[in-house]
Short mmCIF file of C-alpha atoms in Angstrom, two decimals:
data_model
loop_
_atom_site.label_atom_id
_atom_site.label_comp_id
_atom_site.label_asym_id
_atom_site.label_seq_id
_atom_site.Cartn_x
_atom_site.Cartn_y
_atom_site.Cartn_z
CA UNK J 1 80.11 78.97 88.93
CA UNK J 2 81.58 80.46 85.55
CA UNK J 3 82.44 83.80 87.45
CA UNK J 4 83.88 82.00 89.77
CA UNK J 5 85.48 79.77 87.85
CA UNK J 6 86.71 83.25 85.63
CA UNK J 7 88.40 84.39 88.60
CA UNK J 8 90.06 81.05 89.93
CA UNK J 9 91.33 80.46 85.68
CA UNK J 10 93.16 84.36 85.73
CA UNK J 11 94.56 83.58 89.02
CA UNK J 12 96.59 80.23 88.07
CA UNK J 13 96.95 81.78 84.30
CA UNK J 14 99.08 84.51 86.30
CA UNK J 15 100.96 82.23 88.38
CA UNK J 16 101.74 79.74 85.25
CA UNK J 17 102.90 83.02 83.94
CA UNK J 18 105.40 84.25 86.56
CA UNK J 19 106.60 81.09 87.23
CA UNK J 20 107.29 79.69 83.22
CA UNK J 21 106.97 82.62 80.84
CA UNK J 22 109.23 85.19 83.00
CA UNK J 23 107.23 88.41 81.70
CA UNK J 24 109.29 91.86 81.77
CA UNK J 25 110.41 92.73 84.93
CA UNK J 26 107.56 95.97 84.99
CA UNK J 27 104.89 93.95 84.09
CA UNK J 28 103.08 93.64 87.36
CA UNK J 29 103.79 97.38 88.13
CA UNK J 30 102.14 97.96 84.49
CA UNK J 31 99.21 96.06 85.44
CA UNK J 32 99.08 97.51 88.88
CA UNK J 33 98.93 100.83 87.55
CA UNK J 34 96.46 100.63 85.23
CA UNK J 35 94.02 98.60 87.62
CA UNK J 36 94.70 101.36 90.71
CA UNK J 37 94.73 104.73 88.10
CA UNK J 38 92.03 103.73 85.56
CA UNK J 39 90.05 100.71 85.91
CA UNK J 40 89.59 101.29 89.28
CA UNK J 41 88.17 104.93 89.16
CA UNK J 42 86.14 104.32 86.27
CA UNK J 43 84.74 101.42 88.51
CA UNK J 44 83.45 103.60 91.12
CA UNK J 45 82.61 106.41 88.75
CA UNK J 46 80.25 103.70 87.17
CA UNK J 47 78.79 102.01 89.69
CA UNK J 48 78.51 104.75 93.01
CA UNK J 49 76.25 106.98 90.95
CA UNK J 50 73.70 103.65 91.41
CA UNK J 51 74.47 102.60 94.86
CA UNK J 52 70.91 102.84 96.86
CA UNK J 53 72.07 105.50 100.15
CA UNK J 54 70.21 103.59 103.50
CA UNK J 55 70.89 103.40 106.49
CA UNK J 56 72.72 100.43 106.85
CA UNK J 57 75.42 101.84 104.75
CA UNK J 58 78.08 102.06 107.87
CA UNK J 59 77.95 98.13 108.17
CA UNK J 60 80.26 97.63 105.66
CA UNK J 61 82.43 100.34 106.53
CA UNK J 62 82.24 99.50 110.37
CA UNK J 63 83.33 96.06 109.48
CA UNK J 64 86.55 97.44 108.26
CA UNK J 65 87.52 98.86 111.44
CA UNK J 66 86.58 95.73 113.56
CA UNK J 67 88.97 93.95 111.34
CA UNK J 68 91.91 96.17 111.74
CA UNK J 69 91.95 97.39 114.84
CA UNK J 70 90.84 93.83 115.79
CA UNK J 71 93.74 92.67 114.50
CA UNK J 72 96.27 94.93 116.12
CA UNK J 73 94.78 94.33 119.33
CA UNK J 74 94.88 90.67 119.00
CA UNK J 75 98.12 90.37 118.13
CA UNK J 76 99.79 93.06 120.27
CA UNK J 77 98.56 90.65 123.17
CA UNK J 78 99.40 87.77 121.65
CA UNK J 79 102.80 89.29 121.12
CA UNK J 80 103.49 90.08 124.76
CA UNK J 81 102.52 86.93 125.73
CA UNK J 82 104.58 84.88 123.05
CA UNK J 83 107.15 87.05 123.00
CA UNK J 84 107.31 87.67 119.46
CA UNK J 85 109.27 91.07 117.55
CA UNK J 86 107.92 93.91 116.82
CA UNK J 87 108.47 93.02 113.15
CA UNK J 88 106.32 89.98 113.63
CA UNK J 89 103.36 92.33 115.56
CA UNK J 90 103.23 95.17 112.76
CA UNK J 91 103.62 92.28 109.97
CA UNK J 92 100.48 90.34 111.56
CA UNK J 93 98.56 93.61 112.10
CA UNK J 94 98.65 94.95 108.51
CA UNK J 95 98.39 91.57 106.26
CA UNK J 96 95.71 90.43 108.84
CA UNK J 97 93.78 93.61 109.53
CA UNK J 98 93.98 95.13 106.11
CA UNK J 99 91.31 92.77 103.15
CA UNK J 100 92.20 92.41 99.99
CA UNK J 101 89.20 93.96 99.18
CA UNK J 102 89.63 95.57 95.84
CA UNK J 103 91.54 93.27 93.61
CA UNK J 104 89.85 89.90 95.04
CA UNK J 105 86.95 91.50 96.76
CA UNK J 106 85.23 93.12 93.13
CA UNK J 107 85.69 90.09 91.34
CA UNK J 108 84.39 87.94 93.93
CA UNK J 109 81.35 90.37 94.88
CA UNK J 110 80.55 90.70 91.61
CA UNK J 111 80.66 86.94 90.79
CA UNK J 112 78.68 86.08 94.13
CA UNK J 113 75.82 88.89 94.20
CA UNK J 114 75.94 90.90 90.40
CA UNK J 115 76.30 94.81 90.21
CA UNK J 116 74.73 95.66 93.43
CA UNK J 117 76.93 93.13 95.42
CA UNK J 118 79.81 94.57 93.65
CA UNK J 119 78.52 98.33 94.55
CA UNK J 120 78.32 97.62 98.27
CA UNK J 121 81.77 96.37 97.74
CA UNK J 122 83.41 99.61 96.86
CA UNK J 123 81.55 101.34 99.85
CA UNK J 124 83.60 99.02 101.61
CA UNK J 125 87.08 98.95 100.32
CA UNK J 126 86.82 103.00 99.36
CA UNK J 127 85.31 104.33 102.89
CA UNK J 128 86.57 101.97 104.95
CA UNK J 129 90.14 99.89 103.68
CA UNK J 130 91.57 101.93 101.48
CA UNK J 131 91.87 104.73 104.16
CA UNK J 132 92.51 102.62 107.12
CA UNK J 133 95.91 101.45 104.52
CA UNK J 134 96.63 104.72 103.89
CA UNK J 135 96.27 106.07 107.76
CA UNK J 136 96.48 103.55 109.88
CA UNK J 137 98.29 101.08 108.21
CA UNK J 138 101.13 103.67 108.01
CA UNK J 139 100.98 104.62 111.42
CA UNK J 140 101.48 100.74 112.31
CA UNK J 141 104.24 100.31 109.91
CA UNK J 142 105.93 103.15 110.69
CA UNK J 143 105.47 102.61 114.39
CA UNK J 144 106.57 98.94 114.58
CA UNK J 145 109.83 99.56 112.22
CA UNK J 146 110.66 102.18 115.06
CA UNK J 147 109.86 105.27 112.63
CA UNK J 148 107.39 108.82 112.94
CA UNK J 149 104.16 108.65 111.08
CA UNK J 150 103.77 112.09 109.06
CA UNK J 151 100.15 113.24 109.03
CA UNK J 152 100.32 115.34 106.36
CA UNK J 153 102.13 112.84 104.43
CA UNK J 154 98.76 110.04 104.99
CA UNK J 155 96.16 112.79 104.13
CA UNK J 156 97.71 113.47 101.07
CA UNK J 157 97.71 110.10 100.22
CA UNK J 158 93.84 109.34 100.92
CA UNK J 159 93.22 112.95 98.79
CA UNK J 160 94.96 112.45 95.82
CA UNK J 161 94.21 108.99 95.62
CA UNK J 162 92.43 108.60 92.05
CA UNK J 163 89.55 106.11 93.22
CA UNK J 164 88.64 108.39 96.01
CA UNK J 165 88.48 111.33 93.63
CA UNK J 166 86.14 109.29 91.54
CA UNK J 167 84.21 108.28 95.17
CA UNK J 168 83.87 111.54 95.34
CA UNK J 169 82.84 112.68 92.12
CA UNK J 170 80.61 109.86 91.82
CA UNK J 171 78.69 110.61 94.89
CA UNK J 172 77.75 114.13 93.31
CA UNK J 173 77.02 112.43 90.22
CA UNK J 174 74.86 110.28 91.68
CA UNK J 175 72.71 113.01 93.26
CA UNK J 176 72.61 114.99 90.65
CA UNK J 177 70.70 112.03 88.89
CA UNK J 178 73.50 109.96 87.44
CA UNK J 179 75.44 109.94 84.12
CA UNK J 180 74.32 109.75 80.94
CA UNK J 181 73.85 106.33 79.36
CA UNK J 182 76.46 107.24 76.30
CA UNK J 183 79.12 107.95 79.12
CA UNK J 184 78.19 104.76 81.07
CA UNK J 185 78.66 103.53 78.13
CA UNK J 186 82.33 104.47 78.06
CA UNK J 187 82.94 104.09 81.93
CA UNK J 188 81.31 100.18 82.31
CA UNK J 189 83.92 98.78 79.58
CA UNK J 190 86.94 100.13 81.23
CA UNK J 191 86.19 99.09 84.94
CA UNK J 192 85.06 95.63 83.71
CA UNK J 193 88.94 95.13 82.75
CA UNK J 194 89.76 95.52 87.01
CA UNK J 195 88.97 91.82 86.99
CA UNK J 196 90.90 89.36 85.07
CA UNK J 197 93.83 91.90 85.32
CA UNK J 198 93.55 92.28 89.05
CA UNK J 199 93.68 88.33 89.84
CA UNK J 200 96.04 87.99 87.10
CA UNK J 201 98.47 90.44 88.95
CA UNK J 202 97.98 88.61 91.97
CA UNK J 203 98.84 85.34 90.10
CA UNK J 204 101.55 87.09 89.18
CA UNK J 205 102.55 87.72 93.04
CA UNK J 206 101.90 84.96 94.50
CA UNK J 207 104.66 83.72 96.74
CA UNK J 208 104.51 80.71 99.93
CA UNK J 209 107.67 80.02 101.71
CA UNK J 210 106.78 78.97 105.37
CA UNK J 211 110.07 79.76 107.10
CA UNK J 212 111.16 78.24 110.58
CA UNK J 213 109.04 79.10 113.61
CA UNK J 214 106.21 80.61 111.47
CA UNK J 215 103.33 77.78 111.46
CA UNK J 216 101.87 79.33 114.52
CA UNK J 217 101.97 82.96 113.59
CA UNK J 218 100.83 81.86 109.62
CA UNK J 219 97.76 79.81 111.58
CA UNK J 220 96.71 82.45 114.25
CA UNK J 221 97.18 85.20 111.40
CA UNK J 222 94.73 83.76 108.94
CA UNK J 223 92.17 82.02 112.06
CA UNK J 224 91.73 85.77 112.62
CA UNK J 225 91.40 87.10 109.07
CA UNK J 226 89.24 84.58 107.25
CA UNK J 227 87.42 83.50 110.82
CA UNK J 228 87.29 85.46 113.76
CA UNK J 229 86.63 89.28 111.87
CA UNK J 230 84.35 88.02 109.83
CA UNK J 231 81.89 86.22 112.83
CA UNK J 232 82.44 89.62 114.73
CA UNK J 233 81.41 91.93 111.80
CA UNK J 234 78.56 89.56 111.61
CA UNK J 235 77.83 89.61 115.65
CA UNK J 236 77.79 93.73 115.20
CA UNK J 237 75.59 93.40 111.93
CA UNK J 238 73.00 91.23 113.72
CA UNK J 239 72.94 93.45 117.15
CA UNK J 240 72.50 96.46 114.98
CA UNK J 241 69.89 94.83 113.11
CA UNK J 242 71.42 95.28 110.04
CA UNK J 243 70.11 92.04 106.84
CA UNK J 244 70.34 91.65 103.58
CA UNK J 245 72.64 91.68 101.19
CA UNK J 246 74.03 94.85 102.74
CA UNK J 247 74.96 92.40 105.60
CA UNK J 248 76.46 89.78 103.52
CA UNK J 249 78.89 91.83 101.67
CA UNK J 250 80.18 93.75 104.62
CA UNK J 251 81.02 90.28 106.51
CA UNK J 252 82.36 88.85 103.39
CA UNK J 253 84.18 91.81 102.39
CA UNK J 254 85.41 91.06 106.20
CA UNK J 255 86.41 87.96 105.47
CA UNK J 256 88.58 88.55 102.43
CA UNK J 257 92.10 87.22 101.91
CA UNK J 258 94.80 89.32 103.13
CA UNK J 259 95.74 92.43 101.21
CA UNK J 260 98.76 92.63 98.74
CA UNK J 261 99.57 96.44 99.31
CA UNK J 262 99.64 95.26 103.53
CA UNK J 263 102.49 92.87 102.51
CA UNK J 264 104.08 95.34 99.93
CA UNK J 265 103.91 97.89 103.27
CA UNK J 266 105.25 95.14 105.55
CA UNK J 267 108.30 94.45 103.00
CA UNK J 268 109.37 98.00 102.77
CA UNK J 269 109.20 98.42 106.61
CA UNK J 270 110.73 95.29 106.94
CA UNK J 271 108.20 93.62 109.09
CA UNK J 272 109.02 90.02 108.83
CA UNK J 273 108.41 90.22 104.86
CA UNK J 274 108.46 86.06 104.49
CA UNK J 275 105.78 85.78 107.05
CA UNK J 276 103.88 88.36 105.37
CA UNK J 277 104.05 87.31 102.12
CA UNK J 278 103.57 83.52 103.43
CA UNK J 279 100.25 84.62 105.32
CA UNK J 280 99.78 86.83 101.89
CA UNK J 281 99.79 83.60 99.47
CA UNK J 282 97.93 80.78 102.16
CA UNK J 283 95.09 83.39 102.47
CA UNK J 284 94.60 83.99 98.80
CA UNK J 285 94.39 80.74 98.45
CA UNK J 286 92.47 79.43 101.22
CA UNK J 287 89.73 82.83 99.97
CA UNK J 288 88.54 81.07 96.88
CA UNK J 289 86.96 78.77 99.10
CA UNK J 290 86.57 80.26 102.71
CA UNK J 291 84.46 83.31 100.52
CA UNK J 292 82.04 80.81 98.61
CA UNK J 293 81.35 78.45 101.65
CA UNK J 294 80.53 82.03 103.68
CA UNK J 295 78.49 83.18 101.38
CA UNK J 296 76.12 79.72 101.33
CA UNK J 297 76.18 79.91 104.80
CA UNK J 298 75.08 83.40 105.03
CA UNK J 299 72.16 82.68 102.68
CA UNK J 300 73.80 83.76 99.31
#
């Protein structure tokens, strides 16, 4: 309850924050950049080294996928059949198939199920999110705003990203036997600052303005995101025969709020931006308890 209560505390501190102190106008791109270029990679640097490789590792990877391409096929019918924009389609797809799985999802992994929760976590957001934002998620955006997705332009995003370098690195780390404890020493300190700055940020961001027409959308959006993907990562878990805490944290991981860099990706496409960042806030918000009562209920 204290970790919980940790995260829940930065969250309001950063929305008391935006809305009262007005901070420098750079301050969430300051924070941003030091959670996504440092205390992100020194995350993974310090905690894939220790992640235990099975073969129930695609679960939470797998669940990814279901989630996004869920999404887009959900609401591409839905679309036809309600008649809605293509704005409102590609805004639905990416804050709806896309988890906020690094900035909430750590925190709340780590609060929930320790250092090996919080381990399976990055499996998920680094081999299965983060590149489904940085491929797919382009290709929708650019697809629905009427634009050409440039390959080379995605694969050198997913390359040169720093957490995947570290993904990388710390996978040969890891089988070379791990680092050694003075330099865990200096990596554990650094990614332990991704979480009050991370929900602080979002603080920060949050926004809700439910504009006209957009109670269905908002509802059908987040009865998908926080629902739906979530009971059919769990459905593919269960056939596959996958348990365990590996299970838990891919369908909760599934079940995480919306992510901010969707709605960022949304905005500059110009995908319906106030339902995105409506859906955007609501699911945050709706997370801190959707994720706990999931958890119970899948044994946690």
């Amino acid at each position: 309850m204290s970790a919980l209560l940790l995260l829940f505390a930065c969250l309001v501190l950063g929305a008391l924050v935006a809305r009262y102190a007005k901070p420098p106008s750079g301050t969430v791109h300051g924070i941003n950049w030091w959670v996504l270029r440092v205390a992100l990679p020194a995350l993974v640097l310090d905690l894939v080294p220790k992640v235990k490789v099975d073969t129930q590792l695609w679960f939470p990877v797998a669940a990814m996928w279901i989630v996004f391409f869920g999404a887009w096929l959900l609401f591409a019918v839905l679309g036809r059949l309600l008649n809605w924009s293509r704005g409102r389609i590609g805004a639905l797809t990416l804050v709806c198939g896309l988890g906020n799985t690094s900035f909430m999802g750590y925190p709340m992994m780590q609060a929930l199920h320790g250092k090996e929760g919080l381990a399976l976590a990055v499996v998920a957001d680094q081999l299965g999110c983060f590149p489904l934002l940085a491929s797919a998620g382009v290709a929708v955006a650019a697809w629905y705003s009427g634009k050409t997705p440039q390959p080379s332009v995605i694969a050198r995003r997913i390359l040169t990203f720093p957490a995947f370098i570290a993904l990388v690195v710390g996978s040969i780390v890891g089988a070379l036997g791990g680092w050694p404890d003075m330099l865990e020493g200096v990596l554990a300190p650094i990614g332990a600052t991704l979480t009050p700055l991370a929900l602080f940020s979002v603080g920060l961001q949050f926004k809700f303005h439910l504009g006209e027409r957009q109670l269905l959308p908002l509802s059908l959006g987040l009865g998908w995101k926080l629902l739906l993907a979530p009971l059919a990562s769990l459905a593919l878990g269960l056939a596959a025969g996958v348990g365990g805490l590996t299970l838990t944290v891919g369908v909760l991981q599934a079940a995480m709020a919306p992510m901010i860099s969707a709605a960022i990706l949304a905005d500059e496409h110009r995908l319906e931006p106030t339902l995105a960042n409506t859906i955007l806030g609501a699911g945050i918000v709706l997370s801190l308890v959707t994720i706990p009562l999931g958890n119970l209920w899948l044994g946690g």
